[in-house]
Short mmCIF file of C-alpha atoms in Angstrom, two decimals:
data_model
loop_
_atom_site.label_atom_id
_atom_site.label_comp_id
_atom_site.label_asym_id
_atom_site.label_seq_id
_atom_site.Cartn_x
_atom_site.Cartn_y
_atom_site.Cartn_z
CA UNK A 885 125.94 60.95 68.85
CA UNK A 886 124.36 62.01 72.37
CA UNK A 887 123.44 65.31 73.09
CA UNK A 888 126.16 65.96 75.78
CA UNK A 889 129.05 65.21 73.29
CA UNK A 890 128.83 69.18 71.76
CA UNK A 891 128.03 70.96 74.75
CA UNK A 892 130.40 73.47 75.81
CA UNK A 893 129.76 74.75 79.65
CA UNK A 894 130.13 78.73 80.13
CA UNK A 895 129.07 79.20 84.03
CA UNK A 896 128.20 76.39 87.11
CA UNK A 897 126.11 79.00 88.92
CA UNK A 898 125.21 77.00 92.14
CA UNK A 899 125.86 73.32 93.10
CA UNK A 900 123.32 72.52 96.27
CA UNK A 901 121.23 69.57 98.11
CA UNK A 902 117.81 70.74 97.41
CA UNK A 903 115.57 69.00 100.38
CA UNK A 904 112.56 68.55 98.94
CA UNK A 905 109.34 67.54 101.63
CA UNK A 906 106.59 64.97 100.72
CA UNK A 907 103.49 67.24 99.11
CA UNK A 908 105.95 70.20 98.26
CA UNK A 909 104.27 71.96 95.10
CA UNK A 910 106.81 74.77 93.05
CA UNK A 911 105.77 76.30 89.63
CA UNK A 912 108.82 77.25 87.96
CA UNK A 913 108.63 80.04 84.99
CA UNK A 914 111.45 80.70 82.46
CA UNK A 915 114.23 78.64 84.13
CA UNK A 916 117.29 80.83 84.12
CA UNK A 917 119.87 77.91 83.38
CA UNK A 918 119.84 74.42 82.68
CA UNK A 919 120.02 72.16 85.88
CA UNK A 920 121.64 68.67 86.46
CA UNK A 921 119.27 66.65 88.92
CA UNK A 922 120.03 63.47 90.93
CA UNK A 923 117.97 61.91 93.52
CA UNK A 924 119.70 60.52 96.97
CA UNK A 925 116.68 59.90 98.53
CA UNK A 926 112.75 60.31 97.74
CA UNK A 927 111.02 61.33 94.71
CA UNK A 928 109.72 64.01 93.08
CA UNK A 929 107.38 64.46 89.79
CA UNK A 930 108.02 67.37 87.05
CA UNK A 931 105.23 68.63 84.89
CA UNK A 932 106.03 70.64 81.69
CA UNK A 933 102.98 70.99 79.00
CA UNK A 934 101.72 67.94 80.38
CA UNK A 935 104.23 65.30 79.83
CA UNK A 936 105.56 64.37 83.09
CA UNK A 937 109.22 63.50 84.80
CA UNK A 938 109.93 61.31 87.43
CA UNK A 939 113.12 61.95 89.22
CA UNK A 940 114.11 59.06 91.73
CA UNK A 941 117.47 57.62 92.88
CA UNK A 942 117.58 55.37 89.50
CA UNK A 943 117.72 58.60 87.05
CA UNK A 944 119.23 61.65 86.10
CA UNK A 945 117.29 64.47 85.14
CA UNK A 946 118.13 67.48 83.08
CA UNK A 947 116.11 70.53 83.31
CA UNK A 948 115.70 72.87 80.52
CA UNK A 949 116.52 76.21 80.79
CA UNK A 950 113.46 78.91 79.54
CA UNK A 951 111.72 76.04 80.74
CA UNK A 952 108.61 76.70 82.19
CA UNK A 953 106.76 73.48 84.51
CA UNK A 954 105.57 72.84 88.21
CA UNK A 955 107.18 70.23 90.02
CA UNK A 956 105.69 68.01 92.83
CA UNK A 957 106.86 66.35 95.62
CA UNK A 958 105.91 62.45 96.11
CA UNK A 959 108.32 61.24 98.60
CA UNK A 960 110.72 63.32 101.24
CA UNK A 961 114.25 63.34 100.11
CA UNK A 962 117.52 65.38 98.98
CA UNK A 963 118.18 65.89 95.37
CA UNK A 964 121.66 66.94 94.45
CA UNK A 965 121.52 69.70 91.57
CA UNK A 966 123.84 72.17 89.46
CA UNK A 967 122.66 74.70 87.69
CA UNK A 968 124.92 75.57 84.68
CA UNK A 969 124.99 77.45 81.35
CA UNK A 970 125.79 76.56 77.59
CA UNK A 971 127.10 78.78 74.80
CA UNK A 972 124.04 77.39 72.58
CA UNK A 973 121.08 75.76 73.58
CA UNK A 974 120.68 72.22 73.94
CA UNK A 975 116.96 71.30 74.85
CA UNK A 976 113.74 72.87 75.94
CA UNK A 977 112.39 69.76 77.20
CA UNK A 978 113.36 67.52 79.98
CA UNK A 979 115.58 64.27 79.77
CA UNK A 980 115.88 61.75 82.03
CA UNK A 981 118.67 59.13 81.83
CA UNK A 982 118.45 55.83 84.06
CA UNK A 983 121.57 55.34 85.69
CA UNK A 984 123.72 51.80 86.34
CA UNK A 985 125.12 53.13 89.75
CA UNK A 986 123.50 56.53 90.63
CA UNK A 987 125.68 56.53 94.02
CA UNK A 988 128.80 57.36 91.82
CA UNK A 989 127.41 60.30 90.58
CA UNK A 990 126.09 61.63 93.76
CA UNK A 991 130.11 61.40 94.88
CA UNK A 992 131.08 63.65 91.64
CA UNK A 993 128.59 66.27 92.18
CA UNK A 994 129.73 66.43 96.25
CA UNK A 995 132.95 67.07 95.67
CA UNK A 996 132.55 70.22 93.34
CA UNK A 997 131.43 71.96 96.12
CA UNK A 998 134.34 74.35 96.96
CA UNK A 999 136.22 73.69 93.78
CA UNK A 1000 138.13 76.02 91.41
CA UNK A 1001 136.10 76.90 88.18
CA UNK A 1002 138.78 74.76 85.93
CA UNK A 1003 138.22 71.91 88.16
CA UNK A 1004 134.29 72.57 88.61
CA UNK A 1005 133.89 72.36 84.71
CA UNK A 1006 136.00 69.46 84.32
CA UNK A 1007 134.19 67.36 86.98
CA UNK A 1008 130.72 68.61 85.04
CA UNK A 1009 132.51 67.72 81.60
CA UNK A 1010 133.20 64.23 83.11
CA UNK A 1011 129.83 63.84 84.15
CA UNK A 1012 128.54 64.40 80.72
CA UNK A 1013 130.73 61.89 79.46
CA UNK A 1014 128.90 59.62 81.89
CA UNK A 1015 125.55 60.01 80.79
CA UNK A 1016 126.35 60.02 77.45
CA UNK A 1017 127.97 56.41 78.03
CA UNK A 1018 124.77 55.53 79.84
CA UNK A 1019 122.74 56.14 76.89
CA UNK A 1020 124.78 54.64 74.29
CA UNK A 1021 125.24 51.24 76.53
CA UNK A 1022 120.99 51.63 76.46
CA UNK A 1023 120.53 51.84 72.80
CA UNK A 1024 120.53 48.54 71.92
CA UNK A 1025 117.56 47.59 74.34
CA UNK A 1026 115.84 50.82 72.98
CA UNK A 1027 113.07 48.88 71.18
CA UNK A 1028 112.60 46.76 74.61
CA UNK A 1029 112.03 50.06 76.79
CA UNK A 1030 109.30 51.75 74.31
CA UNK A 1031 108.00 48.53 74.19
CA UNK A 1032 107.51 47.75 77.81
CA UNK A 1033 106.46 51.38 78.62
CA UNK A 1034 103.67 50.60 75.27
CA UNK A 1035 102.41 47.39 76.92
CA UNK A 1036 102.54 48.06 80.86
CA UNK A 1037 98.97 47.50 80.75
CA UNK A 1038 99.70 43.52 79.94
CA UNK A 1039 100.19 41.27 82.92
CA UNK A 1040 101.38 38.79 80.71
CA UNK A 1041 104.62 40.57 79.11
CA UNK A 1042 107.46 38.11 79.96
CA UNK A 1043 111.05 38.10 79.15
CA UNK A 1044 110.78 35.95 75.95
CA UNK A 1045 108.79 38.35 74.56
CA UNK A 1046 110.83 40.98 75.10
CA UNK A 1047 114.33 39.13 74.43
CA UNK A 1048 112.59 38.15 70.78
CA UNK A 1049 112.14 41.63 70.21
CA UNK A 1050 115.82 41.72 70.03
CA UNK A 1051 116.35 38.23 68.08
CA UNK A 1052 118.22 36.94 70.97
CA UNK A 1053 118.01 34.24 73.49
CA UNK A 1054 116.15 35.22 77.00
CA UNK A 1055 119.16 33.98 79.29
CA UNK A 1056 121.18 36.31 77.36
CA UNK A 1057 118.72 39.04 77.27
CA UNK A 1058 118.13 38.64 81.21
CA UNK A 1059 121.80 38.92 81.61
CA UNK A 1060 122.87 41.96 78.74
CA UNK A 1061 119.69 43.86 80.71
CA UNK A 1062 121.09 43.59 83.95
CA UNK A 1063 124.68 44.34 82.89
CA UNK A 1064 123.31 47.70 81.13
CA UNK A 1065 120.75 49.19 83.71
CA UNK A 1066 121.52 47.62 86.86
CA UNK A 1067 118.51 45.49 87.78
CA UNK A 1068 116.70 42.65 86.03
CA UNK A 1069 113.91 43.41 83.35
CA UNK A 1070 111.60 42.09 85.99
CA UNK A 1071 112.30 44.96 88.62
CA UNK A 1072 112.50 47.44 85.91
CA UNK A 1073 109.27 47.03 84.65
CA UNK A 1074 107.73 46.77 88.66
CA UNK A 1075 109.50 49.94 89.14
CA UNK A 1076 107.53 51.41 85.85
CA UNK A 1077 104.08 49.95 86.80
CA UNK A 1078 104.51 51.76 90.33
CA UNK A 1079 105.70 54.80 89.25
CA UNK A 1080 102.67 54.99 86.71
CA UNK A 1081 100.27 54.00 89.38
CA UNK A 1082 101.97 57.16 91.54
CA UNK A 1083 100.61 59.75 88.82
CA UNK A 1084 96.81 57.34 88.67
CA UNK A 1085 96.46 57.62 92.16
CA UNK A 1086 97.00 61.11 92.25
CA UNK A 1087 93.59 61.51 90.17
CA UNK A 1088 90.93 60.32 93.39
CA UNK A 1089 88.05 59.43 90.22
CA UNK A 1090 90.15 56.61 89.25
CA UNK A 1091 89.33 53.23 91.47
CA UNK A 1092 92.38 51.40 92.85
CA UNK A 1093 91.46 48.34 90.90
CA UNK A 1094 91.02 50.34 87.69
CA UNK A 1095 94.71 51.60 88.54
CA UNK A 1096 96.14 48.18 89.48
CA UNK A 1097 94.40 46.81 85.85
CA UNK A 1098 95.72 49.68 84.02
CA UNK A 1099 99.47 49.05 85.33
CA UNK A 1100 99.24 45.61 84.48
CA UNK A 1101 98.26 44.39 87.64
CA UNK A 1102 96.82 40.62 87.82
CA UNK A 1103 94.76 41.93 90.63
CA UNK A 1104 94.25 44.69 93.37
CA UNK A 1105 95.27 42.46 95.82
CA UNK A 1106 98.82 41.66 94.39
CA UNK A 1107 98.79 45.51 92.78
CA UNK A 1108 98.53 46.74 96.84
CA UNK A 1109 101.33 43.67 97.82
CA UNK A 1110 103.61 44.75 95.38
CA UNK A 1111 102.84 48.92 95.98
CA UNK A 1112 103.46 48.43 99.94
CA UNK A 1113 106.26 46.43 99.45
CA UNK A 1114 108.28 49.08 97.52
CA UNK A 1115 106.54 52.30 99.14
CA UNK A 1116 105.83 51.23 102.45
CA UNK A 1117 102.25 52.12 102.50
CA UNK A 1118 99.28 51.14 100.67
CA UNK A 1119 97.67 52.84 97.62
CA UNK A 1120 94.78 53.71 99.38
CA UNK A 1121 96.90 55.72 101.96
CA UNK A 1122 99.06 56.32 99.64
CA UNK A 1123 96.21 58.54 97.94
CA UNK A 1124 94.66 59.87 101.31
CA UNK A 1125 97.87 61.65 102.01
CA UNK A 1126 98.46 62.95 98.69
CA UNK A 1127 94.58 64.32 98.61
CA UNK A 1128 95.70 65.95 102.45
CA UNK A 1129 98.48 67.63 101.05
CA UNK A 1130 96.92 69.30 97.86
CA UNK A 1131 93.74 70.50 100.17
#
């Protein structure tokens, strides 16, 4: 059972585009209502008793409500959100859900701008239904994410490995990964190495080559390839303007 299958909405307070600028720092206290999050552009990082959330165009993020957490800015962008209310609680933590085709959703939550209440709640219900789809499509290849996410520090984790986790064969496991989140195990776990060594190089005590080793990295040279490549700078700059922004 997912968590969305008992909720029963009682209010969609606001539905907005939240633009959110690189180096934007908020500290939120006792959230009045949950929120729904997407990402159509940029990135942003949510801190709540330490644990952290990334919200990018690949995830949905739920945000508690009596939550209490600051969030942070990484990358300039618009994040599509509704804020909504339960009749019981659900969570006091957040959730994030990776999404097959985020674009879809970003559709849904523009067109209940101007819509009745029924319809409102019935889009939101929908939603739900998505997510809770997403998650169940994700369970079997629940072992594989906890695993990768365990062993990011490896440079040698290859698909066998992770398809024998599962007891099947790697062509299949390529193929049933790609079919369930969208991209190939390969990109998935870049995608996790680089968003890790966002949050590293956010600490300036850390060396670059201690991040690229510690997000599994062969070296710093093919750690900074890979980083440009997918964030258009490189992680010393990267760094340089995050230390700007938080003087």
């Amino acid at each position: 059972m997912s968590i969305f299958d008992e909720i029963i909405i009682t209010d969609i307070s606001r539905v907005f585009m939240v633009p959110s600028p690189k180096g934007r720092y908020t500290e939120m206290k006792n959230r009045e209502t949950y929120g729904l999050s997407f990402c159509k552009s940029g990135q942003i990082t949510y801190t709540q008793n330490g644990v952290k959330t990334v919200s990018d165009k690949h995830h949905a993020v739920i945000l508690p409500m009596g939550g209490s957490y600051t969030l942070y800015g990484d990358e300039t962008g618009v994040f599509p959100l509704i804020n909504f209310s339960t009749l019981t609680p659900f969570t006091d933590k957040f959730i994030s859900i990776p999404l097959e085709n985020p674009e879809t959703y970003i559709k849904e939550v523009e067109r209940l701008s101007g819509r009745s209440r029924a319809k409102s709640f019935s889009i939101l219900y929908k939603l739900f239904d998505r997510l809770s789809d997403e998650g169940r499509q994700r369970d079997i290849l629940s072992p594989v994410f906890g695993f990768m996410e365990q062993n990011i520090v490896r440079s040698d984790l290859s698909n066998g490995e992770l398809a024998a986790l599962l007891n099947i064969s790697e062509v299949y496991f390529r193929r049933l990964f790609k079919e369930q989140v969208g991209v190939t195990p390969h990109k998935y776990l870049l995608n996790l190495r680089l968003e890790r060594a966002r949050l590293l190089l956010s600490d300036p005590d850390i060396a670059i080559g201690e991040v690229a080793e510690a997000v599994g990295f062969s070296s710093p040279y093919h750690f900074s390839k890979a980083f440009k490549a997918a964030v258009g700078t490189t992680p010393g700059r990267y760094r340089a303007e995050l230390l700007k922004t938080e003087m």
